[in-house]
Amino acid sequence: MILQLEPQASVPALAAHLAEQGYKTTDVTTQHAHYLIAIGKREVDLRTIGQLPGVRDVHQVSDDYQLVSRKWRVQPTVIDLGDGVTIGEGSLALCAGPCSIESEAQMEKVMDHLLENGVRLMRGGVFKPRSSPYAFRGLGMDGLRLFHQLARARGIKIVTEVMQVSQVEEMHDYVDVFQVGARNTQNYNLLDALGGVDKPVLIKRGISGSIEELLSSAEYVFSGGNEKLILCERGIRTFETASRNTLDLNAVPILKEKTHLPVVVDPSHGIGLRDYVPAMALAAVLAGADGILYEAHETPETAASDGQQTLNFAESARLIRNLRRVYALRGELE
């Protein structure tokens, strides 16, 4: 059960009453509201609970994940990044940029490309988890500070990956969206830490993670106090070897039915092959995605990482045009 509380609610009194009914409670305070999560197996009359002093609303949710469930919050959540940039139902959010931030000149060229095509969200890693310890691992905080400076001057919002708890505080003032990568989706210490910040968090599906596990990861952040969440399908590891991963577009309509959170898709990591990224991006929009994240670089062949799945600027501009056309078509089909 989820109880949404009035400001004057007595949490100890409500918790004691619910304990008598066989429910264990957890007190959750977020940027927007105060909740009491009640977990138990006994049937109770929701009307009786709803009439208790201090209870604004009550909903019964059978899922293990409570706060991110659409069974409780029917209206979709829209993440407002300010300056007219939003992620969520009602618009198509586009976010592009290199896998890794490499230099000031590189960032400027990418930003110019994005602005020429009306895109206000830029992705780019400054801390990179790499399979090989000898691969390029990012420019770190110095790179992020420069990234932030250049982006602010152009009205661009930043999406970048945080890898460990110790980075959250130092990165906070320089990012617009914290990204939790596939390798950290079940790093619960990191998720707990992100629950304590007032910045949006984009959570990628784990490399071999299920949809339920992705939703449970989002629940960790929400229950820690942060409602500003975005879910990202980025492909999963299967027995197939023809592509880097298997982009599970089944996940898009399933997640849209299960959760009120925005759902975006990363086709670059999802398939890992440049020639197929546009087709998968377009298919993701038709599947119902609220946004697309993909990798773009002036010369992918010279990229410090993941050049094989990165679009050049001409390919990126063509994809942006086609994504908007397909999104408009989706509106006509609905």
XYZ file of C-alpha atoms in Angstrom:
334
model
C 0.000 0.000 0.000
C 1.052 3.579 -0.612
C -0.298 6.258 1.698
C 0.214 9.832 0.573
C 0.316 11.986 3.678
C -0.793 15.472 4.620
C 1.905 17.797 6.034
C 0.477 17.481 9.551
C 0.271 13.676 9.520
C 1.580 11.771 12.543
C 3.777 9.097 11.023
C 4.328 7.194 14.297
C 0.566 6.967 14.903
C -0.127 5.764 11.369
C 2.740 3.280 11.518
C 1.453 1.888 14.812
C -2.062 1.476 13.416
C -0.767 -0.313 10.317
C 1.478 -2.547 12.430
C -1.622 -3.719 14.253
C -3.034 -4.667 10.852
C 0.075 -6.725 10.054
C 1.906 -4.179 7.914
C 5.531 -3.094 8.040
C 5.950 0.561 7.094
C 8.664 2.708 5.526
C 8.586 6.495 5.687
C 9.525 8.161 2.360
C 9.907 11.903 1.816
C 10.701 13.136 -1.703
C 11.035 16.508 -3.437
C 7.272 16.545 -4.024
C 5.453 14.605 -1.309
C 5.494 12.514 1.858
C 4.565 8.826 1.667
C 4.205 5.822 3.911
C 4.877 2.500 2.194
C 3.073 -0.385 3.908
C 4.027 -3.981 3.115
C 1.917 -6.892 4.361
C -0.248 -9.814 3.304
C -3.475 -9.175 5.214
C -6.487 -7.717 3.427
C -7.566 -4.336 4.768
C -10.387 -1.956 3.894
C -8.716 0.878 1.997
C -11.626 3.151 2.849
C -10.814 2.772 6.542
C -7.138 3.538 5.955
C -8.014 6.507 3.775
C -10.072 8.040 6.587
C -7.238 8.008 9.101
C -6.043 11.464 10.209
C -3.272 12.800 8.004
C -3.893 10.472 5.040
C -4.443 12.358 1.808
C -4.778 9.311 -0.449
C -4.210 5.555 -0.362
C -3.561 3.024 -3.120
C -3.093 -0.720 -3.064
C -0.154 -1.880 -5.208
C 0.602 -5.573 -5.573
C 3.976 -5.126 -7.294
C 7.242 -5.468 -5.373
C 8.072 -2.014 -6.713
C 5.517 0.406 -5.281
C 6.386 4.032 -5.945
C 7.342 3.626 -9.611
C 4.226 1.576 -10.406
C 1.512 2.907 -12.714
C -1.023 1.100 -10.511
C -0.564 3.962 -8.093
C 0.247 6.994 -10.233
C -1.768 6.789 -13.429
C -0.582 10.047 -14.979
C 2.861 9.780 -16.588
C 5.749 11.610 -14.976
C 7.438 14.322 -17.037
C 10.962 15.390 -16.107
C 11.494 19.139 -16.494
C 15.165 20.067 -16.933
C 14.395 23.766 -17.226
C 14.758 26.156 -20.165
C 12.019 24.326 -22.055
C 13.779 20.929 -22.045
C 11.583 18.035 -20.884
C 11.651 14.234 -20.950
C 8.367 12.370 -20.816
C 5.065 11.792 -22.494
C 3.911 14.565 -24.824
C 7.212 15.171 -26.600
C 10.155 13.266 -28.056
C 13.402 13.910 -26.199
C 16.555 13.534 -28.287
C 19.988 13.239 -26.711
C 23.202 12.691 -28.667
C 26.925 12.981 -28.229
C 30.136 10.982 -28.074
C 30.659 7.932 -25.917
C 33.570 9.753 -24.271
C 34.370 13.419 -23.855
C 37.819 13.825 -25.438
C 38.652 17.519 -25.831
C 37.286 21.057 -25.892
C 37.318 21.136 -29.697
C 35.383 17.870 -29.867
C 32.722 19.119 -27.456
C 32.289 22.392 -29.335
C 31.816 20.599 -32.657
C 29.237 18.219 -31.202
C 27.337 21.048 -29.514
C 27.266 23.076 -32.722
C 25.907 20.023 -34.544
C 23.193 19.491 -31.928
C 22.065 23.111 -31.928
C 21.955 23.197 -35.732
C 19.473 20.332 -35.502
C 17.420 21.645 -32.592
C 18.716 19.171 -29.982
C 19.282 20.482 -26.437
C 20.465 17.340 -24.638
C 24.032 16.074 -24.928
C 25.407 12.792 -23.682
C 29.089 12.231 -23.024
C 31.099 10.245 -20.512
C 33.858 11.741 -18.379
C 34.167 8.610 -16.235
C 34.082 5.519 -18.440
C 33.739 1.919 -17.246
C 35.787 -0.052 -19.758
C 36.202 -3.796 -20.155
C 39.952 -3.318 -20.640
C 42.009 -1.433 -18.033
C 44.170 -0.108 -20.888
C 41.327 1.598 -22.789
C 40.573 5.336 -22.566
C 38.674 5.924 -19.322
C 37.642 9.558 -19.605
C 38.830 13.041 -18.647
C 37.381 12.982 -15.129
C 36.267 16.059 -13.206
C 38.385 18.505 -15.200
C 36.623 17.316 -18.339
C 33.219 17.602 -16.673
C 33.828 21.176 -15.539
C 34.761 22.161 -19.083
C 31.792 20.210 -20.467
C 29.493 22.124 -18.101
C 31.005 25.505 -18.991
C 30.619 24.974 -22.738
C 27.124 23.494 -22.435
C 25.820 26.310 -20.228
C 27.022 28.918 -22.698
C 24.955 27.210 -25.423
C 21.822 26.294 -23.454
C 22.547 22.565 -23.649
C 21.706 20.094 -20.871
C 24.227 17.421 -19.862
C 23.657 13.688 -19.374
C 26.729 11.895 -18.014
C 27.535 8.742 -16.090
C 28.308 8.551 -12.386
C 30.153 5.389 -11.366
C 30.515 5.481 -7.599
C 29.102 7.091 -4.472
C 32.124 9.335 -3.933
C 31.525 11.038 -7.303
C 27.920 12.090 -6.662
C 28.669 15.168 -4.568
C 31.552 16.475 -6.683
C 29.617 15.985 -9.928
C 26.327 17.401 -8.652
C 26.702 21.024 -9.716
C 27.983 20.139 -13.196
C 25.346 17.730 -14.494
C 21.684 17.991 -15.434
C 21.006 14.238 -15.486
C 23.014 11.599 -13.631
C 23.291 8.426 -15.698
C 23.557 5.040 -13.995
C 25.224 2.704 -16.474
C 24.338 -0.914 -17.131
C 27.168 -2.165 -14.913
C 25.888 -0.158 -11.940
C 22.141 -0.768 -12.210
C 22.318 -2.973 -9.123
C 24.924 -0.935 -7.273
C 22.528 -0.276 -4.405
C 24.885 1.997 -2.503
C 25.051 4.265 -5.555
C 21.274 4.119 -6.035
C 20.757 5.040 -2.375
C 23.104 8.011 -2.769
C 21.228 9.229 -5.860
C 17.997 9.003 -3.896
C 19.329 11.863 -1.787
C 19.930 14.344 -4.619
C 17.523 16.715 -6.343
C 18.713 15.952 -9.870
C 17.143 13.614 -12.460
C 18.605 10.125 -12.668
C 18.600 8.029 -15.847
C 18.897 4.318 -15.059
C 20.025 1.941 -17.765
C 18.895 -1.661 -17.818
C 21.525 -4.101 -16.597
C 23.617 -6.049 -19.096
C 21.645 -9.208 -18.321
C 18.940 -7.545 -16.256
C 15.223 -8.199 -16.351
C 12.538 -5.546 -16.635
C 11.510 -6.224 -13.035
C 15.097 -5.667 -11.872
C 15.238 -2.332 -13.706
C 12.032 -1.227 -11.995
C 13.369 -2.355 -8.617
C 16.502 -0.271 -9.182
C 14.326 2.766 -9.866
C 12.382 1.990 -6.678
C 15.610 2.264 -4.692
C 16.165 5.823 -5.909
C 12.523 6.872 -5.484
C 12.299 5.420 -1.967
C 15.486 7.323 -1.112
C 13.695 10.603 -1.848
C 14.244 11.329 -5.548
C 11.201 11.140 -7.842
C 13.043 12.460 -10.908
C 13.684 9.180 -12.708
C 14.076 8.050 -16.319
C 14.334 4.409 -17.429
C 16.552 3.405 -20.352
C 16.423 0.241 -22.433
C 19.946 -0.241 -23.822
C 20.010 -3.846 -24.932
C 20.741 -7.032 -23.015
C 23.313 -9.781 -23.395
C 21.896 -12.902 -25.051
C 23.312 -15.883 -26.946
C 23.157 -13.854 -30.200
C 26.585 -12.835 -31.540
C 25.599 -10.950 -34.706
C 25.309 -7.719 -32.711
C 26.868 -6.293 -29.558
C 23.647 -6.713 -27.568
C 20.021 -7.577 -28.252
C 17.915 -4.408 -28.136
C 14.755 -5.506 -26.351
C 12.071 -3.267 -27.834
C 9.484 -5.472 -26.082
C 10.570 -3.612 -22.971
C 9.247 -0.255 -24.188
C 5.483 -0.967 -24.217
C 5.843 -3.241 -21.187
C 7.562 -0.519 -19.159
C 5.077 2.098 -20.352
C 2.275 -0.125 -19.019
C 4.010 -0.961 -15.728
C 5.422 2.421 -14.708
C 4.597 6.117 -14.809
C 8.265 7.006 -15.418
C 9.596 8.166 -18.813
C 11.140 5.409 -20.941
C 13.977 6.140 -23.365
C 16.028 3.870 -25.631
C 19.755 3.768 -26.421
C 20.080 2.014 -29.800
C 23.837 2.650 -30.030
C 24.622 0.320 -27.136
C 21.538 -1.725 -27.935
C 22.878 -3.088 -31.201
C 26.445 -1.801 -31.288
C 26.696 -1.468 -35.077
C 26.515 1.958 -36.714
C 24.642 0.822 -39.839
C 21.709 -0.486 -37.803
C 21.418 2.239 -35.166
C 18.992 4.461 -37.170
C 16.575 1.591 -37.894
C 16.475 0.569 -34.227
C 16.027 4.183 -33.115
C 13.041 4.630 -35.429
C 11.553 1.319 -34.303
C 11.928 2.409 -30.673
C 9.899 5.562 -31.318
C 7.110 3.531 -32.936
C 7.231 1.194 -29.923
C 6.358 4.177 -27.703
C 9.686 5.488 -26.392
C 9.677 8.962 -24.840
C 13.198 9.656 -26.053
C 16.244 8.377 -27.907
C 19.880 8.527 -26.763
C 22.475 7.760 -29.383
C 26.160 8.343 -29.990
C 27.405 10.971 -32.454
C 30.941 12.133 -33.305
C 32.400 14.207 -36.139
C 34.679 11.311 -37.159
C 33.609 8.067 -35.431
C 36.641 6.284 -36.872
C 38.898 8.358 -34.590
C 36.655 8.228 -31.487
C 38.372 7.270 -28.239
C 35.684 4.668 -27.552
C 32.769 2.893 -29.252
C 33.373 4.347 -32.706
C 31.835 1.255 -34.316
C 28.384 2.210 -32.984
C 28.666 5.986 -33.370
C 27.004 8.052 -36.132
C 28.832 10.824 -37.969
C 27.200 14.240 -38.183
C 25.539 13.656 -41.562
C 24.044 10.369 -40.353
C 22.987 12.010 -37.103
C 21.239 14.931 -38.835
C 19.343 12.521 -41.093
C 18.306 10.418 -38.096
C 17.041 13.464 -36.189
C 14.821 14.458 -39.135
C 13.465 10.937 -39.475
C 12.875 10.501 -35.752
C 10.704 13.595 -35.707
C 8.778 12.404 -38.757
C 8.147 8.997 -37.210
C 7.124 10.588 -33.901
C 4.577 12.743 -35.745
C 3.313 9.642 -37.520
C 2.965 7.846 -34.187
C 0.716 10.656 -33.003
C -1.515 10.186 -36.048
C -1.706 6.427 -35.437
C -2.746 6.939 -31.815
